[in-house]
Short mmCIF file of C-alpha atoms in Angstrom, two decimals:
data_model
loop_
_atom_site.label_atom_id
_atom_site.label_comp_id
_atom_site.label_asym_id
_atom_site.label_seq_id
_atom_site.Cartn_x
_atom_site.Cartn_y
_atom_site.Cartn_z
CA UNK U 1 0.00 0.00 0.00
CA UNK U 2 1.12 3.54 -0.72
CA UNK U 3 -0.30 6.87 0.32
CA UNK U 4 -0.79 8.54 -3.07
CA UNK U 5 -0.67 11.98 -1.43
CA UNK U 6 2.78 11.42 0.07
CA UNK U 7 5.17 14.25 -0.74
CA UNK U 8 7.84 12.05 -2.35
CA UNK U 9 5.38 10.84 -5.00
CA UNK U 10 4.48 14.38 -6.12
CA UNK U 11 5.71 14.92 -9.67
CA UNK U 12 7.13 11.40 -9.95
CA UNK U 13 4.46 9.22 -11.59
CA UNK U 14 7.02 6.52 -12.35
CA UNK U 15 8.02 6.00 -8.71
CA UNK U 16 5.27 3.52 -7.67
CA UNK U 17 6.23 1.21 -10.55
CA UNK U 18 9.92 1.44 -9.65
CA UNK U 19 9.15 0.63 -6.03
CA UNK U 20 7.07 -2.43 -6.97
CA UNK U 21 9.81 -3.66 -9.30
CA UNK U 22 12.38 -3.24 -6.51
CA UNK U 23 10.20 -5.14 -4.02
CA UNK U 24 9.87 -8.05 -6.44
CA UNK U 25 13.62 -7.97 -7.02
CA UNK U 26 14.06 -8.11 -3.23
CA UNK U 27 12.10 -11.37 -3.21
CA UNK U 28 8.58 -10.32 -2.18
CA UNK U 29 5.54 -12.08 -3.65
CA UNK U 30 3.26 -9.06 -3.75
CA UNK U 31 -0.48 -8.63 -3.41
CA UNK U 32 -0.96 -4.96 -4.29
CA UNK U 33 -3.73 -3.07 -2.46
CA UNK U 34 -4.56 -0.24 -4.88
CA UNK U 35 -6.09 3.07 -3.82
CA UNK U 36 -9.44 2.09 -5.33
CA UNK U 37 -9.62 -0.94 -3.00
CA UNK U 38 -11.17 1.27 -0.29
CA UNK U 39 -12.04 4.96 0.11
CA UNK U 40 -9.41 5.54 2.81
CA UNK U 41 -6.18 4.13 4.20
CA UNK U 42 -8.01 2.42 7.05
CA UNK U 43 -10.08 0.43 4.58
CA UNK U 44 -6.98 -0.50 2.59
CA UNK U 45 -5.29 -1.73 5.76
CA UNK U 46 -8.24 -4.00 6.46
CA UNK U 47 -8.07 -5.28 2.89
CA UNK U 48 -4.36 -6.03 3.39
CA UNK U 49 -5.00 -7.87 6.65
CA UNK U 50 -7.71 -9.93 4.95
CA UNK U 51 -5.08 -11.37 2.58
CA UNK U 52 -3.37 -13.18 5.51
CA UNK U 53 -0.02 -11.81 4.31
CA UNK U 54 2.56 -12.00 7.15
CA UNK U 55 4.17 -8.69 6.11
CA UNK U 56 2.26 -5.48 5.34
CA UNK U 57 4.39 -3.06 3.28
CA UNK U 58 3.31 0.58 3.59
CA UNK U 59 4.64 3.61 1.73
CA UNK U 60 4.03 7.02 3.24
CA UNK U 61 5.16 9.59 5.76
CA UNK U 62 5.25 9.24 9.53
CA UNK U 63 1.52 10.00 9.83
CA UNK U 64 0.58 7.20 7.43
CA UNK U 65 2.97 4.78 9.13
CA UNK U 66 1.47 5.74 12.50
CA UNK U 67 -2.10 4.99 11.45
CA UNK U 68 -1.23 1.65 9.84
CA UNK U 69 1.16 0.58 12.60
CA UNK U 70 -1.46 1.34 15.25
CA UNK U 71 -3.77 -1.17 13.59
CA UNK U 72 -1.05 -3.82 13.22
CA UNK U 73 0.29 -3.59 16.78
CA UNK U 74 -0.07 -6.92 18.57
CA UNK U 75 -1.83 -8.36 15.48
CA UNK U 76 0.86 -10.88 14.66
CA UNK U 77 1.62 -9.07 11.38
CA UNK U 78 4.91 -7.40 10.53
CA UNK U 79 5.05 -3.80 9.27
CA UNK U 80 7.52 -2.87 6.51
CA UNK U 81 8.16 0.87 6.03
CA UNK U 82 8.81 2.62 2.71
CA UNK U 83 9.77 6.28 3.43
CA UNK U 84 7.69 8.58 1.23
CA UNK U 85 7.17 11.53 3.57
CA UNK U 86 9.07 14.68 4.51
CA UNK U 87 10.84 13.67 7.72
CA UNK U 88 10.50 9.86 7.79
CA UNK U 89 11.60 9.76 11.42
CA UNK U 90 10.74 6.12 12.08
CA UNK U 91 12.44 4.97 8.87
CA UNK U 92 15.58 6.89 9.88
CA UNK U 93 15.62 5.34 13.34
CA UNK U 94 15.20 1.87 11.85
CA UNK U 95 18.24 2.47 9.65
CA UNK U 96 16.29 2.35 6.40
CA UNK U 97 17.65 4.10 3.28
CA UNK U 98 15.59 7.24 2.62
CA UNK U 99 15.49 6.72 -1.14
CA UNK U 100 12.23 4.74 -1.67
CA UNK U 101 13.67 2.37 -4.29
CA UNK U 102 16.75 1.66 -2.18
CA UNK U 103 14.49 1.15 0.84
CA UNK U 104 12.41 -1.38 -1.11
CA UNK U 105 15.56 -3.34 -1.95
CA UNK U 106 16.75 -3.09 1.66
CA UNK U 107 13.54 -4.72 2.92
CA UNK U 108 14.63 -7.91 1.20
CA UNK U 109 17.59 -8.23 3.59
CA UNK U 110 15.82 -6.87 6.65
CA UNK U 111 14.87 -8.77 9.79
CA UNK U 112 11.86 -8.65 12.15
CA UNK U 113 12.35 -6.35 15.12
CA UNK U 114 9.94 -5.59 17.97
CA UNK U 115 9.56 -1.91 18.92
CA UNK U 116 7.63 -0.01 21.58
CA UNK U 117 4.35 1.76 20.91
CA UNK U 118 3.51 4.99 22.74
CA UNK U 119 -0.11 5.95 23.39
CA UNK U 120 -2.03 9.00 24.54
CA UNK U 121 -5.74 8.53 25.28
CA UNK U 122 -5.65 5.44 23.07
CA UNK U 123 -4.00 7.13 20.07
CA UNK U 124 -0.68 5.53 19.13
CA UNK U 125 2.64 7.17 18.27
CA UNK U 126 5.94 5.59 17.35
CA UNK U 127 8.20 8.67 17.50
CA UNK U 128 6.81 11.62 19.44
CA UNK U 129 3.66 13.34 20.65
CA UNK U 130 3.77 17.15 20.68
CA UNK U 131 1.76 19.85 22.45
CA UNK U 132 2.14 23.57 21.82
CA UNK U 133 3.90 25.72 19.24
CA UNK U 134 5.54 23.05 17.03
CA UNK U 135 2.08 21.53 16.66
CA UNK U 136 0.54 24.83 15.55
CA UNK U 137 3.38 25.63 13.13
CA UNK U 138 3.03 22.17 11.57
CA UNK U 139 -0.61 22.96 10.72
CA UNK U 140 0.54 25.73 8.37
CA UNK U 141 3.25 23.51 6.89
CA UNK U 142 0.67 20.82 6.12
CA UNK U 143 -1.63 23.34 4.42
CA UNK U 144 1.13 24.19 1.92
CA UNK U 145 2.97 20.85 1.93
CA UNK U 146 2.40 20.07 -1.74
CA UNK U 147 3.22 23.58 -2.91
CA UNK U 148 6.83 23.97 -4.01
CA UNK U 149 6.97 27.71 -4.69
CA UNK U 150 8.88 30.37 -2.77
CA UNK U 151 5.56 32.09 -2.12
CA UNK U 152 4.19 29.09 -0.24
CA UNK U 153 7.40 28.84 1.82
CA UNK U 154 7.14 32.51 2.72
CA UNK U 155 3.53 32.03 3.82
CA UNK U 156 4.54 29.18 6.12
CA UNK U 157 7.44 31.23 7.51
CA UNK U 158 5.21 34.25 8.11
CA UNK U 159 2.61 32.09 9.84
CA UNK U 160 5.32 30.59 12.06
CA UNK U 161 6.52 34.07 13.08
CA UNK U 162 2.96 35.16 13.90
CA UNK U 163 2.48 32.04 15.99
CA UNK U 164 5.71 32.60 17.91
CA UNK U 165 4.65 36.13 18.73
CA UNK U 166 1.01 35.50 19.60
CA UNK U 167 0.47 32.04 21.06
CA UNK U 168 0.20 31.99 24.81
CA UNK U 169 1.92 29.30 26.91
CA UNK U 170 0.06 26.28 28.24
CA UNK U 171 -0.40 25.95 31.98
CA UNK U 172 -0.13 22.23 32.68
CA UNK U 173 0.10 19.87 35.63
CA UNK U 174 2.08 16.64 35.08
CA UNK U 175 2.13 13.53 37.22
CA UNK U 176 3.73 10.10 36.89
CA UNK U 177 3.91 6.83 38.86
CA UNK U 178 6.13 7.24 41.91
CA UNK U 179 6.02 11.03 42.00
CA UNK U 180 5.18 12.51 45.41
CA UNK U 181 3.53 15.59 43.96
CA UNK U 182 2.57 16.88 40.49
CA UNK U 183 4.85 19.08 38.43
CA UNK U 184 3.23 22.41 37.51
CA UNK U 185 4.65 24.03 34.39
CA UNK U 186 4.07 27.03 32.14
CA UNK U 187 5.36 26.13 28.67
CA UNK U 188 4.88 26.85 24.98
CA UNK U 189 6.30 23.53 23.77
CA UNK U 190 6.17 20.03 25.22
CA UNK U 191 7.08 16.71 23.60
CA UNK U 192 6.63 13.13 24.80
CA UNK U 193 9.14 10.88 23.03
CA UNK U 194 8.83 7.11 22.63
CA UNK U 195 12.36 6.17 23.84
CA UNK U 196 15.03 8.81 24.21
CA UNK U 197 16.78 10.97 21.63
CA UNK U 198 20.51 10.59 21.17
CA UNK U 199 22.81 13.58 21.42
CA UNK U 200 25.54 13.75 18.80
CA UNK U 201 26.88 15.89 15.98
CA UNK U 202 24.43 15.90 13.08
CA UNK U 203 22.06 13.45 14.83
CA UNK U 204 18.94 15.54 15.24
CA UNK U 205 15.90 13.72 16.65
CA UNK U 206 17.57 10.31 16.37
CA UNK U 207 16.63 7.44 18.71
CA UNK U 208 19.19 4.62 18.82
CA UNK U 209 16.92 2.42 20.96
CA UNK U 210 13.29 1.71 20.04
CA UNK U 211 12.51 -0.93 22.66
CA UNK U 212 13.72 0.63 25.92
CA UNK U 213 10.24 0.69 27.46
CA UNK U 214 10.30 4.33 28.59
CA UNK U 215 8.70 7.62 27.62
CA UNK U 216 10.80 10.79 27.79
CA UNK U 217 9.15 14.14 28.45
CA UNK U 218 10.86 17.23 27.04
CA UNK U 219 9.65 20.60 28.34
CA UNK U 220 10.86 23.88 26.87
CA UNK U 221 11.01 26.84 29.22
CA UNK U 222 11.22 29.24 26.25
CA UNK U 223 10.21 29.21 22.60
CA UNK U 224 11.16 32.42 20.80
CA UNK U 225 12.67 33.02 17.36
CA UNK U 226 16.15 33.51 18.83
CA UNK U 227 15.78 30.50 21.12
CA UNK U 228 14.69 28.32 18.17
CA UNK U 229 17.73 29.33 16.11
CA UNK U 230 20.06 28.72 19.07
CA UNK U 231 18.49 25.32 19.71
CA UNK U 232 18.80 24.22 16.07
CA UNK U 233 22.48 25.14 16.16
CA UNK U 234 22.95 23.23 19.43
CA UNK U 235 21.24 20.19 17.89
CA UNK U 236 23.50 20.29 14.84
CA UNK U 237 26.54 20.44 17.16
CA UNK U 238 25.21 17.66 19.39
CA UNK U 239 24.97 19.76 22.56
CA UNK U 240 21.26 20.51 22.88
CA UNK U 241 20.53 18.35 25.94
CA UNK U 242 22.90 20.51 27.96
CA UNK U 243 20.63 23.52 27.64
CA UNK U 244 19.24 24.78 30.93
CA UNK U 245 16.10 25.83 29.10
CA UNK U 246 15.01 22.23 28.42
CA UNK U 247 13.95 19.87 31.18
CA UNK U 248 13.83 16.12 30.55
CA UNK U 249 12.17 13.47 32.70
CA UNK U 250 11.44 9.82 31.91
CA UNK U 251 9.00 7.15 33.01
CA UNK U 252 6.59 4.45 31.84
CA UNK U 253 3.57 6.79 31.94
CA UNK U 254 2.52 10.41 32.40
CA UNK U 255 -0.76 12.18 33.10
CA UNK U 256 -0.99 15.75 31.80
CA UNK U 257 -3.82 17.94 33.09
CA UNK U 258 -4.92 21.33 31.81
CA UNK U 259 -7.57 23.91 32.58
CA UNK U 260 -8.74 23.37 29.01
CA UNK U 261 -11.26 20.61 28.30
CA UNK U 262 -9.24 19.46 25.30
CA UNK U 263 -5.81 19.99 23.75
CA UNK U 264 -4.48 19.72 20.23
CA UNK U 265 -1.90 16.93 20.14
CA UNK U 266 0.31 15.96 17.19
CA UNK U 267 1.32 12.30 17.09
CA UNK U 268 4.03 11.64 14.48
CA UNK U 269 2.79 14.58 12.42
CA UNK U 270 -0.89 13.63 12.66
CA UNK U 271 -3.13 16.02 14.62
CA UNK U 272 -5.81 15.08 17.15
CA UNK U 273 -8.08 17.02 19.50
CA UNK U 274 -8.01 15.00 22.72
CA UNK U 275 -9.93 15.52 25.93
CA UNK U 276 -7.95 16.21 29.06
CA UNK U 277 -6.40 14.77 31.08
CA UNK U 278 -3.97 13.33 28.57
CA UNK U 279 -2.92 9.86 29.70
CA UNK U 280 0.38 8.73 28.19
CA UNK U 281 1.61 5.15 28.37
CA UNK U 282 3.97 2.81 26.54
CA UNK U 283 3.34 -0.70 25.23
CA UNK U 284 6.71 -2.47 25.22
CA UNK U 285 7.66 -4.29 22.00
CA UNK U 286 4.05 -4.23 20.78
CA UNK U 287 4.80 -3.80 17.06
CA UNK U 288 6.99 -5.95 14.83
CA UNK U 289 8.73 -4.14 11.96
CA UNK U 290 11.26 -5.07 9.31
CA UNK U 291 14.62 -3.35 9.75
CA UNK U 292 18.08 -3.83 8.26
CA UNK U 293 20.57 -5.68 10.49
CA UNK U 294 22.62 -3.22 12.61
CA UNK U 295 25.75 -3.71 10.49
CA UNK U 296 23.78 -2.87 7.32
CA UNK U 297 21.76 0.03 8.73
CA UNK U 298 22.56 3.44 7.31
#
């Protein structure tokens, strides 16, 4: 299955055929679930499951992978990822090549690997769940995602600047198992990460371990234009965790309360409006994926 709206496919009508050819070369006996098999991705996933195939190969961005993987978790089926999105965070962490044709070939030499599944109020995420400014800015990016002009980029940039200047911080109360009292915070950006990020030169948002069984909560004390630029530089240099303006705590679960009845949450790039309190948990090794052996990952 492939998400026909994925950014990598835009302007490349030949790419689906090349991917299918590469998968067959890699040794897969394919049953192709076309877009007309069902009106949405959920229906196509059900059609794929009905084939009794042990491996479900999905092409798309992190949001598509999230929705399909959530259905396959603890199903006994194995998920194979073809990176067709903008960031492809899970594919990167699995060590998959980011070129779709190369990734298709790499699946032929990949091995099953069990990874953790994060959840918030029953909605799964494999990489991160975000509250606050990054979530809002991503809404504008998604509106103009398929536009490739300088004008569209300027509109997204202008919207991001307006958001930085106008959006008020969230007042939240966080609790976790074993804590003696809740943590009260006032923040404009919060992220719950499924297993921890690694700090290192050029390794931005990379998780070396996907089955550690822990959530990591990142809270930003500031979120201004200057702070964002400074933080991006620190990430590129591999020193961002040393910032005093970011607090990091870990645990198997978190409960986040707000005065608001609901909050906008972005799970792996996919937005949800969820009622508070937000209840975060992790399901250890709940999803099986195909990944290149460690020596071949890259």
